[in-house]
């Protein structure tokens, strides 16, 4: 299992008009950080967005609304950035970890339960069972779900009902944390323990290392690939730096 509540940093870019905003959920055990940080694409700090607890992960629903999970806490929250009185808590039976938003739906990883799918109003639609019980990180496309088991370092791909399509294991992937997918369903995997970013082919048959310690990786904990700009945004846990790489 991952060392939860020990300094995770999760990033979630969002295109606002023609600009790319970056939202950062920073989880640190040494002090309380009950906010999500918002930055511009150029690295300029915009604001802190207050939330209920220390955030584990964040997904952007639309310009003024984000969805937040809090790790050990058994609820997710839809936060109205402008009007805090409109915030909505969604209760679950177990703790809530990774979260993604795709096509009007939020996908929330629930400890030992699978993925809970809800609409942007917070109404639960269904639960997707997974091949492994403890999962913290996921990425979602229009017809595929990708998730990682930190303990076994296995990467999984399944359909939208949870049926496993492939699983992948490679020595360069150790302690997988952040996942992101390109437009061909190739997977970028951030490995906290191996200090690598690994590129896994869409069919799960092969992989290659894209980045390592020589490229200033220091416990990469979160990753996002922007399909339009063809850039890879990587966040380090150790030094808390966010770096943008061009993908050729």
PDB file of C-alpha atoms in Angstrom:
ATOM      1  CA  UNK A   1       0.000   0.000   0.000  1.00  0.00           C
ATOM      2  CA  UNK A   2       1.172   3.552  -0.589  1.00  0.00           C
ATOM      3  CA  UNK A   3       2.316   5.755   2.233  1.00  0.00           C
ATOM      4  CA  UNK A   4      -0.886   7.698   2.322  1.00  0.00           C
ATOM      5  CA  UNK A   5      -1.083  11.159   3.875  1.00  0.00           C
ATOM      6  CA  UNK A   6       2.674  11.575   3.499  1.00  0.00           C
ATOM      7  CA  UNK A   7       3.196  14.382   1.045  1.00  0.00           C
ATOM      8  CA  UNK A   8       1.283  13.417  -2.088  1.00  0.00           C
ATOM      9  CA  UNK A   9       0.860  16.113  -4.710  1.00  0.00           C
ATOM     10  CA  UNK A  10      -1.856  15.623  -7.314  1.00  0.00           C
ATOM     11  CA  UNK A  11      -2.245  17.914 -10.329  1.00  0.00           C
ATOM     12  CA  UNK A  12      -5.252  18.521 -12.551  1.00  0.00           C
ATOM     13  CA  UNK A  13      -4.987  20.907 -15.494  1.00  0.00           C
ATOM     14  CA  UNK A  14      -8.085  22.607 -16.871  1.00  0.00           C
ATOM     15  CA  UNK A  15      -8.533  24.693 -20.011  1.00  0.00           C
ATOM     16  CA  UNK A  16     -10.177  27.990 -19.172  1.00  0.00           C
ATOM     17  CA  UNK A  17     -11.003  29.817 -22.424  1.00  0.00           C
ATOM     18  CA  UNK A  18      -7.686  29.627 -24.299  1.00  0.00           C
ATOM     19  CA  UNK A  19      -5.612  29.276 -21.154  1.00  0.00           C
ATOM     20  CA  UNK A  20      -4.504  26.216 -19.232  1.00  0.00           C
ATOM     21  CA  UNK A  21      -4.969  26.431 -15.480  1.00  0.00           C
ATOM     22  CA  UNK A  22      -3.287  23.934 -13.151  1.00  0.00           C
ATOM     23  CA  UNK A  23      -4.907  22.810  -9.903  1.00  0.00           C
ATOM     24  CA  UNK A  24      -2.686  21.209  -7.259  1.00  0.00           C
ATOM     25  CA  UNK A  25      -3.851  19.145  -4.291  1.00  0.00           C
ATOM     26  CA  UNK A  26      -0.974  19.105  -1.815  1.00  0.00           C
ATOM     27  CA  UNK A  27      -1.090  16.593   1.031  1.00  0.00           C
ATOM     28  CA  UNK A  28       1.569  16.940   3.724  1.00  0.00           C
ATOM     29  CA  UNK A  29       1.708  15.182   7.073  1.00  0.00           C
ATOM     30  CA  UNK A  30       3.751  17.869   8.833  1.00  0.00           C
ATOM     31  CA  UNK A  31       1.170  20.638   8.540  1.00  0.00           C
ATOM     32  CA  UNK A  32      -2.458  21.091   7.648  1.00  0.00           C
ATOM     33  CA  UNK A  33      -3.124  22.304   4.099  1.00  0.00           C
ATOM     34  CA  UNK A  34      -6.879  22.565   3.666  1.00  0.00           C
ATOM     35  CA  UNK A  35      -6.809  24.077   0.222  1.00  0.00           C
ATOM     36  CA  UNK A  36      -6.281  23.354  -3.463  1.00  0.00           C
ATOM     37  CA  UNK A  37      -3.780  25.629  -5.191  1.00  0.00           C
ATOM     38  CA  UNK A  38      -4.500  27.158  -8.587  1.00  0.00           C
ATOM     39  CA  UNK A  39      -1.708  28.200 -10.962  1.00  0.00           C
ATOM     40  CA  UNK A  40      -1.567  29.496 -14.506  1.00  0.00           C
ATOM     41  CA  UNK A  41       0.066  27.482 -17.270  1.00  0.00           C
ATOM     42  CA  UNK A  42       3.107  29.776 -17.005  1.00  0.00           C
ATOM     43  CA  UNK A  43       3.556  28.960 -13.321  1.00  0.00           C
ATOM     44  CA  UNK A  44       1.987  32.081 -11.835  1.00  0.00           C
ATOM     45  CA  UNK A  45       0.164  31.512  -8.553  1.00  0.00           C
ATOM     46  CA  UNK A  46      -3.501  32.526  -8.766  1.00  0.00           C
ATOM     47  CA  UNK A  47      -5.143  31.560  -5.481  1.00  0.00           C
ATOM     48  CA  UNK A  48      -5.786  28.982  -2.785  1.00  0.00           C
ATOM     49  CA  UNK A  49      -9.222  27.367  -2.885  1.00  0.00           C
ATOM     50  CA  UNK A  50     -10.383  26.420   0.618  1.00  0.00           C
ATOM     51  CA  UNK A  51     -11.682  22.871   1.078  1.00  0.00           C
ATOM     52  CA  UNK A  52     -12.910  20.829   4.054  1.00  0.00           C
ATOM     53  CA  UNK A  53      -9.805  18.750   4.826  1.00  0.00           C
ATOM     54  CA  UNK A  54      -6.356  18.053   3.429  1.00  0.00           C
ATOM     55  CA  UNK A  55      -7.064  17.087  -0.197  1.00  0.00           C
ATOM     56  CA  UNK A  56      -5.776  13.869  -1.729  1.00  0.00           C
ATOM     57  CA  UNK A  57      -6.926  14.369  -5.324  1.00  0.00           C
ATOM     58  CA  UNK A  58      -8.823  16.909  -7.383  1.00  0.00           C
ATOM     59  CA  UNK A  59     -10.819  16.826 -10.617  1.00  0.00           C
ATOM     60  CA  UNK A  60     -12.074  19.891 -12.454  1.00  0.00           C
ATOM     61  CA  UNK A  61     -15.739  19.676 -13.454  1.00  0.00           C
ATOM     62  CA  UNK A  62     -16.077  23.106 -15.035  1.00  0.00           C
ATOM     63  CA  UNK A  63     -14.654  26.605 -14.655  1.00  0.00           C
ATOM     64  CA  UNK A  64     -16.055  27.252 -11.181  1.00  0.00           C
ATOM     65  CA  UNK A  65     -16.508  23.741  -9.806  1.00  0.00           C
ATOM     66  CA  UNK A  66     -14.023  21.117  -8.696  1.00  0.00           C
ATOM     67  CA  UNK A  67     -14.423  17.680  -7.120  1.00  0.00           C
ATOM     68  CA  UNK A  68     -12.097  16.798  -4.246  1.00  0.00           C
ATOM     69  CA  UNK A  69     -11.257  13.629  -2.319  1.00  0.00           C
ATOM     70  CA  UNK A  70      -9.610  13.538   1.095  1.00  0.00           C
ATOM     71  CA  UNK A  71      -7.893  10.163   1.318  1.00  0.00           C
ATOM     72  CA  UNK A  72      -8.691   8.640   4.691  1.00  0.00           C
ATOM     73  CA  UNK A  73     -12.060  10.406   4.836  1.00  0.00           C
ATOM     74  CA  UNK A  74     -15.135   8.578   3.566  1.00  0.00           C
ATOM     75  CA  UNK A  75     -16.577  11.350   1.439  1.00  0.00           C
ATOM     76  CA  UNK A  76     -15.895  13.349  -1.695  1.00  0.00           C
ATOM     77  CA  UNK A  77     -16.906  16.950  -2.155  1.00  0.00           C
ATOM     78  CA  UNK A  78     -18.051  19.076  -5.068  1.00  0.00           C
ATOM     79  CA  UNK A  79     -16.719  22.563  -4.398  1.00  0.00           C
ATOM     80  CA  UNK A  80     -18.190  25.691  -5.929  1.00  0.00           C
ATOM     81  CA  UNK A  81     -15.170  27.957  -6.208  1.00  0.00           C
ATOM     82  CA  UNK A  82     -17.237  31.155  -6.264  1.00  0.00           C
ATOM     83  CA  UNK A  83     -20.076  30.281  -3.904  1.00  0.00           C
ATOM     84  CA  UNK A  84     -18.901  28.110  -1.009  1.00  0.00           C
ATOM     85  CA  UNK A  85     -22.459  27.695   0.297  1.00  0.00           C
ATOM     86  CA  UNK A  86     -23.204  25.506  -2.729  1.00  0.00           C
ATOM     87  CA  UNK A  87     -20.572  22.898  -1.805  1.00  0.00           C
ATOM     88  CA  UNK A  88     -21.901  19.349  -1.660  1.00  0.00           C
ATOM     89  CA  UNK A  89     -20.525  16.364   0.262  1.00  0.00           C
ATOM     90  CA  UNK A  90     -21.099  12.869  -1.117  1.00  0.00           C
ATOM     91  CA  UNK A  91     -20.833  10.170   1.536  1.00  0.00           C
ATOM     92  CA  UNK A  92     -19.381   6.719   0.852  1.00  0.00           C
ATOM     93  CA  UNK A  93     -18.905   3.599   2.972  1.00  0.00           C
ATOM     94  CA  UNK A  94     -15.102   3.690   2.777  1.00  0.00           C
ATOM     95  CA  UNK A  95     -12.290   6.184   2.228  1.00  0.00           C
ATOM     96  CA  UNK A  96     -12.055   8.039  -1.093  1.00  0.00           C
ATOM     97  CA  UNK A  97      -8.806   8.348  -3.057  1.00  0.00           C
ATOM     98  CA  UNK A  98      -8.203   9.091  -6.750  1.00  0.00           C
ATOM     99  CA  UNK A  99     -10.853  10.964  -8.728  1.00  0.00           C
ATOM    100  CA  UNK A 100     -11.358  11.776 -12.429  1.00  0.00           C
ATOM    101  CA  UNK A 101     -13.970  13.701 -14.383  1.00  0.00           C
ATOM    102  CA  UNK A 102     -14.979  12.639 -17.876  1.00  0.00           C
ATOM    103  CA  UNK A 103     -17.994  13.618 -19.985  1.00  0.00           C
ATOM    104  CA  UNK A 104     -20.134  14.822 -17.109  1.00  0.00           C
ATOM    105  CA  UNK A 105     -19.292  11.957 -14.754  1.00  0.00           C
ATOM    106  CA  UNK A 106     -16.914  11.677 -11.809  1.00  0.00           C
ATOM    107  CA  UNK A 107     -15.068   8.424 -11.140  1.00  0.00           C
ATOM    108  CA  UNK A 108     -14.058   8.006  -7.491  1.00  0.00           C
ATOM    109  CA  UNK A 109     -11.781   5.248  -6.184  1.00  0.00           C
ATOM    110  CA  UNK A 110     -13.303   3.845  -2.997  1.00  0.00           C
ATOM    111  CA  UNK A 111     -11.111   1.770  -0.685  1.00  0.00           C
ATOM    112  CA  UNK A 112     -11.809  -1.959  -1.180  1.00  0.00           C
ATOM    113  CA  UNK A 113     -15.009  -1.208  -3.114  1.00  0.00           C
ATOM    114  CA  UNK A 114     -13.918  -0.222  -6.628  1.00  0.00           C
ATOM    115  CA  UNK A 115     -14.882   2.877  -8.582  1.00  0.00           C
ATOM    116  CA  UNK A 116     -18.034   4.780  -7.728  1.00  0.00           C
ATOM    117  CA  UNK A 117     -19.447   6.663 -10.716  1.00  0.00           C
ATOM    118  CA  UNK A 118     -21.529   9.770 -10.030  1.00  0.00           C
ATOM    119  CA  UNK A 119     -22.871  12.661 -12.054  1.00  0.00           C
ATOM    120  CA  UNK A 120     -21.820  16.263 -11.503  1.00  0.00           C
ATOM    121  CA  UNK A 121     -24.720  16.733  -9.078  1.00  0.00           C
ATOM    122  CA  UNK A 122     -23.197  14.091  -6.818  1.00  0.00           C
ATOM    123  CA  UNK A 123     -25.819  11.437  -7.580  1.00  0.00           C
ATOM    124  CA  UNK A 124     -24.329   7.927  -7.536  1.00  0.00           C
ATOM    125  CA  UNK A 125     -24.897   6.003 -10.753  1.00  0.00           C
ATOM    126  CA  UNK A 126     -23.062   2.695 -10.317  1.00  0.00           C
ATOM    127  CA  UNK A 127     -20.039   0.937  -8.823  1.00  0.00           C
ATOM    128  CA  UNK A 128     -17.356  -0.651 -10.989  1.00  0.00           C
ATOM    129  CA  UNK A 129     -15.556  -3.627  -9.458  1.00  0.00           C
ATOM    130  CA  UNK A 130     -11.816  -3.842 -10.109  1.00  0.00           C
ATOM    131  CA  UNK A 131      -9.244  -6.635 -10.358  1.00  0.00           C
ATOM    132  CA  UNK A 132      -7.497  -5.537  -7.162  1.00  0.00           C
ATOM    133  CA  UNK A 133      -8.990  -4.308  -3.907  1.00  0.00           C
ATOM    134  CA  UNK A 134      -6.726  -1.386  -3.004  1.00  0.00           C
ATOM    135  CA  UNK A 135      -6.259   1.227  -5.723  1.00  0.00           C
ATOM    136  CA  UNK A 136      -5.375   4.886  -5.331  1.00  0.00           C
ATOM    137  CA  UNK A 137      -4.811   6.318  -8.808  1.00  0.00           C
ATOM    138  CA  UNK A 138      -6.723   6.154 -12.083  1.00  0.00           C
ATOM    139  CA  UNK A 139      -7.167   7.670 -15.532  1.00  0.00           C
ATOM    140  CA  UNK A 140     -10.352   7.514 -17.606  1.00  0.00           C
ATOM    141  CA  UNK A 141     -10.977   7.803 -21.363  1.00  0.00           C
ATOM    142  CA  UNK A 142     -14.250   7.537 -23.276  1.00  0.00           C
ATOM    143  CA  UNK A 143     -14.222   3.717 -23.128  1.00  0.00           C
ATOM    144  CA  UNK A 144     -11.285   2.634 -20.970  1.00  0.00           C
ATOM    145  CA  UNK A 145     -10.226   2.890 -17.340  1.00  0.00           C
ATOM    146  CA  UNK A 146      -6.591   2.636 -16.274  1.00  0.00           C
ATOM    147  CA  UNK A 147      -5.512   2.139 -12.683  1.00  0.00           C
ATOM    148  CA  UNK A 148      -2.431   1.207 -10.679  1.00  0.00           C
ATOM    149  CA  UNK A 149      -1.774  -1.020  -7.689  1.00  0.00           C
ATOM    150  CA  UNK A 150       0.983   0.673  -5.689  1.00  0.00           C
ATOM    151  CA  UNK A 151       1.849  -2.480  -3.739  1.00  0.00           C
ATOM    152  CA  UNK A 152       2.270  -4.880  -6.673  1.00  0.00           C
ATOM    153  CA  UNK A 153       3.289  -2.167  -9.205  1.00  0.00           C
ATOM    154  CA  UNK A 154       0.787  -3.610 -11.677  1.00  0.00           C
ATOM    155  CA  UNK A 155      -0.921  -1.371 -14.235  1.00  0.00           C
ATOM    156  CA  UNK A 156      -4.424  -2.406 -15.298  1.00  0.00           C
ATOM    157  CA  UNK A 157      -6.661  -1.517 -18.218  1.00  0.00           C
ATOM    158  CA  UNK A 158     -10.365  -2.382 -18.143  1.00  0.00           C
ATOM    159  CA  UNK A 159     -13.561  -1.475 -19.948  1.00  0.00           C
ATOM    160  CA  UNK A 160     -16.228   0.791 -18.465  1.00  0.00           C
ATOM    161  CA  UNK A 161     -17.831  -2.154 -16.669  1.00  0.00           C
ATOM    162  CA  UNK A 162     -14.581  -3.210 -14.992  1.00  0.00           C
ATOM    163  CA  UNK A 163     -13.766  -6.175 -17.259  1.00  0.00           C
ATOM    164  CA  UNK A 164      -9.984  -6.499 -17.411  1.00  0.00           C
ATOM    165  CA  UNK A 165      -8.464  -5.990 -20.866  1.00  0.00           C
ATOM    166  CA  UNK A 166      -4.812  -6.243 -19.882  1.00  0.00           C
ATOM    167  CA  UNK A 167      -2.405  -5.928 -16.987  1.00  0.00           C
ATOM    168  CA  UNK A 168       1.227  -4.886 -17.190  1.00  0.00           C
ATOM    169  CA  UNK A 169       4.291  -5.126 -14.971  1.00  0.00           C
ATOM    170  CA  UNK A 170       7.782  -3.789 -15.677  1.00  0.00           C
ATOM    171  CA  UNK A 171      10.908  -3.286 -13.551  1.00  0.00           C
ATOM    172  CA  UNK A 172      10.959   0.432 -14.391  1.00  0.00           C
ATOM    173  CA  UNK A 173       7.578   0.778 -12.664  1.00  0.00           C
ATOM    174  CA  UNK A 174       7.901   0.615  -8.902  1.00  0.00           C
ATOM    175  CA  UNK A 175       5.376   2.309  -6.675  1.00  0.00           C
ATOM    176  CA  UNK A 176       3.158   3.707  -9.460  1.00  0.00           C
ATOM    177  CA  UNK A 177       1.296   6.845  -8.497  1.00  0.00           C
ATOM    178  CA  UNK A 178       0.042   9.207 -11.205  1.00  0.00           C
ATOM    179  CA  UNK A 179      -1.375   7.969 -14.514  1.00  0.00           C
ATOM    180  CA  UNK A 180      -2.282   9.798 -17.703  1.00  0.00           C
ATOM    181  CA  UNK A 181      -3.323   8.700 -21.187  1.00  0.00           C
ATOM    182  CA  UNK A 182      -2.701  10.095 -24.674  1.00  0.00           C
ATOM    183  CA  UNK A 183      -5.165  10.107 -27.574  1.00  0.00           C
ATOM    184  CA  UNK A 184      -4.029   6.615 -28.655  1.00  0.00           C
ATOM    185  CA  UNK A 185      -4.633   5.200 -25.154  1.00  0.00           C
ATOM    186  CA  UNK A 186      -0.930   4.842 -24.441  1.00  0.00           C
ATOM    187  CA  UNK A 187      -0.313   5.285 -20.722  1.00  0.00           C
ATOM    188  CA  UNK A 188       2.173   7.531 -18.934  1.00  0.00           C
ATOM    189  CA  UNK A 189       3.040   6.136 -15.496  1.00  0.00           C
ATOM    190  CA  UNK A 190       4.780   8.081 -12.728  1.00  0.00           C
ATOM    191  CA  UNK A 191       6.759   5.757 -10.439  1.00  0.00           C
ATOM    192  CA  UNK A 192       7.519   7.300  -7.086  1.00  0.00           C
ATOM    193  CA  UNK A 193       9.968   4.648  -5.885  1.00  0.00           C
ATOM    194  CA  UNK A 194      11.805   4.186  -9.198  1.00  0.00           C
ATOM    195  CA  UNK A 195      11.987   7.915 -10.058  1.00  0.00           C
ATOM    196  CA  UNK A 196      10.769   7.220 -13.586  1.00  0.00           C
ATOM    197  CA  UNK A 197       8.088   8.159 -16.066  1.00  0.00           C
ATOM    198  CA  UNK A 198       7.293   5.058 -18.117  1.00  0.00           C
ATOM    199  CA  UNK A 199       5.377   4.987 -21.398  1.00  0.00           C
ATOM    200  CA  UNK A 200       3.201   1.854 -21.707  1.00  0.00           C
ATOM    201  CA  UNK A 201       1.774   0.980 -25.120  1.00  0.00           C
ATOM    202  CA  UNK A 202      -2.003   0.955 -25.534  1.00  0.00           C
ATOM    203  CA  UNK A 203      -2.161  -2.849 -25.736  1.00  0.00           C
ATOM    204  CA  UNK A 204      -0.054  -3.388 -22.611  1.00  0.00           C
ATOM    205  CA  UNK A 205       2.593  -5.351 -24.527  1.00  0.00           C
ATOM    206  CA  UNK A 206       5.653  -3.132 -24.134  1.00  0.00           C
ATOM    207  CA  UNK A 207       7.015   0.014 -22.526  1.00  0.00           C
ATOM    208  CA  UNK A 208       9.940   2.418 -22.448  1.00  0.00           C
ATOM    209  CA  UNK A 209      11.343   4.865 -19.915  1.00  0.00           C
ATOM    210  CA  UNK A 210      10.746   8.477 -20.938  1.00  0.00           C
ATOM    211  CA  UNK A 211      12.184  10.307 -17.922  1.00  0.00           C
ATOM    212  CA  UNK A 212      14.347   9.406 -14.950  1.00  0.00           C
ATOM    213  CA  UNK A 213      16.503  11.026 -12.251  1.00  0.00           C
ATOM    214  CA  UNK A 214      18.753  12.568 -14.910  1.00  0.00           C
ATOM    215  CA  UNK A 215      15.767  14.722 -15.907  1.00  0.00           C
ATOM    216  CA  UNK A 216      15.286  15.969 -12.330  1.00  0.00           C
ATOM    217  CA  UNK A 217      12.642  13.473 -11.294  1.00  0.00           C
ATOM    218  CA  UNK A 218      12.414  13.323  -7.508  1.00  0.00           C
ATOM    219  CA  UNK A 219       9.641  10.960  -6.467  1.00  0.00           C
ATOM    220  CA  UNK A 220       7.174  11.892  -9.226  1.00  0.00           C
ATOM    221  CA  UNK A 221       3.726  11.628  -7.693  1.00  0.00           C
ATOM    222  CA  UNK A 222       1.408  13.055 -10.319  1.00  0.00           C
ATOM    223  CA  UNK A 223       1.341  13.385 -14.079  1.00  0.00           C
ATOM    224  CA  UNK A 224      -0.882  14.797 -16.800  1.00  0.00           C
ATOM    225  CA  UNK A 225      -0.574  14.627 -20.576  1.00  0.00           C
ATOM    226  CA  UNK A 226      -2.214  17.467 -22.487  1.00  0.00           C
ATOM    227  CA  UNK A 227      -3.302  16.061 -25.852  1.00  0.00           C
ATOM    228  CA  UNK A 228      -3.752  19.437 -27.519  1.00  0.00           C
ATOM    229  CA  UNK A 229      -0.449  20.999 -26.502  1.00  0.00           C
ATOM    230  CA  UNK A 230       1.440  17.665 -26.490  1.00  0.00           C
ATOM    231  CA  UNK A 231       3.042  18.427 -23.161  1.00  0.00           C
ATOM    232  CA  UNK A 232       3.606  16.305 -20.084  1.00  0.00           C
ATOM    233  CA  UNK A 233       3.115  17.961 -16.688  1.00  0.00           C
ATOM    234  CA  UNK A 234       4.946  16.189 -13.870  1.00  0.00           C
ATOM    235  CA  UNK A 235       4.843  16.973 -10.169  1.00  0.00           C
ATOM    236  CA  UNK A 236       7.603  15.837  -7.791  1.00  0.00           C
ATOM    237  CA  UNK A 237       6.752  14.816  -4.264  1.00  0.00           C
ATOM    238  CA  UNK A 238      10.250  15.370  -2.847  1.00  0.00           C
ATOM    239  CA  UNK A 239      10.944  18.955  -3.934  1.00  0.00           C
ATOM    240  CA  UNK A 240       7.304  19.927  -4.736  1.00  0.00           C
ATOM    241  CA  UNK A 241       8.281  21.196  -8.182  1.00  0.00           C
ATOM    242  CA  UNK A 242       5.994  21.027 -11.207  1.00  0.00           C
ATOM    243  CA  UNK A 243       7.802  20.628 -14.541  1.00  0.00           C
ATOM    244  CA  UNK A 244       6.394  20.774 -18.069  1.00  0.00           C
ATOM    245  CA  UNK A 245       8.007  18.627 -20.780  1.00  0.00           C
ATOM    246  CA  UNK A 246       7.396  18.687 -24.524  1.00  0.00           C
ATOM    247  CA  UNK A 247       6.464  15.271 -25.916  1.00  0.00           C
ATOM    248  CA  UNK A 248       7.842  14.646 -29.402  1.00  0.00           C
TER     249      UNK A 248
END
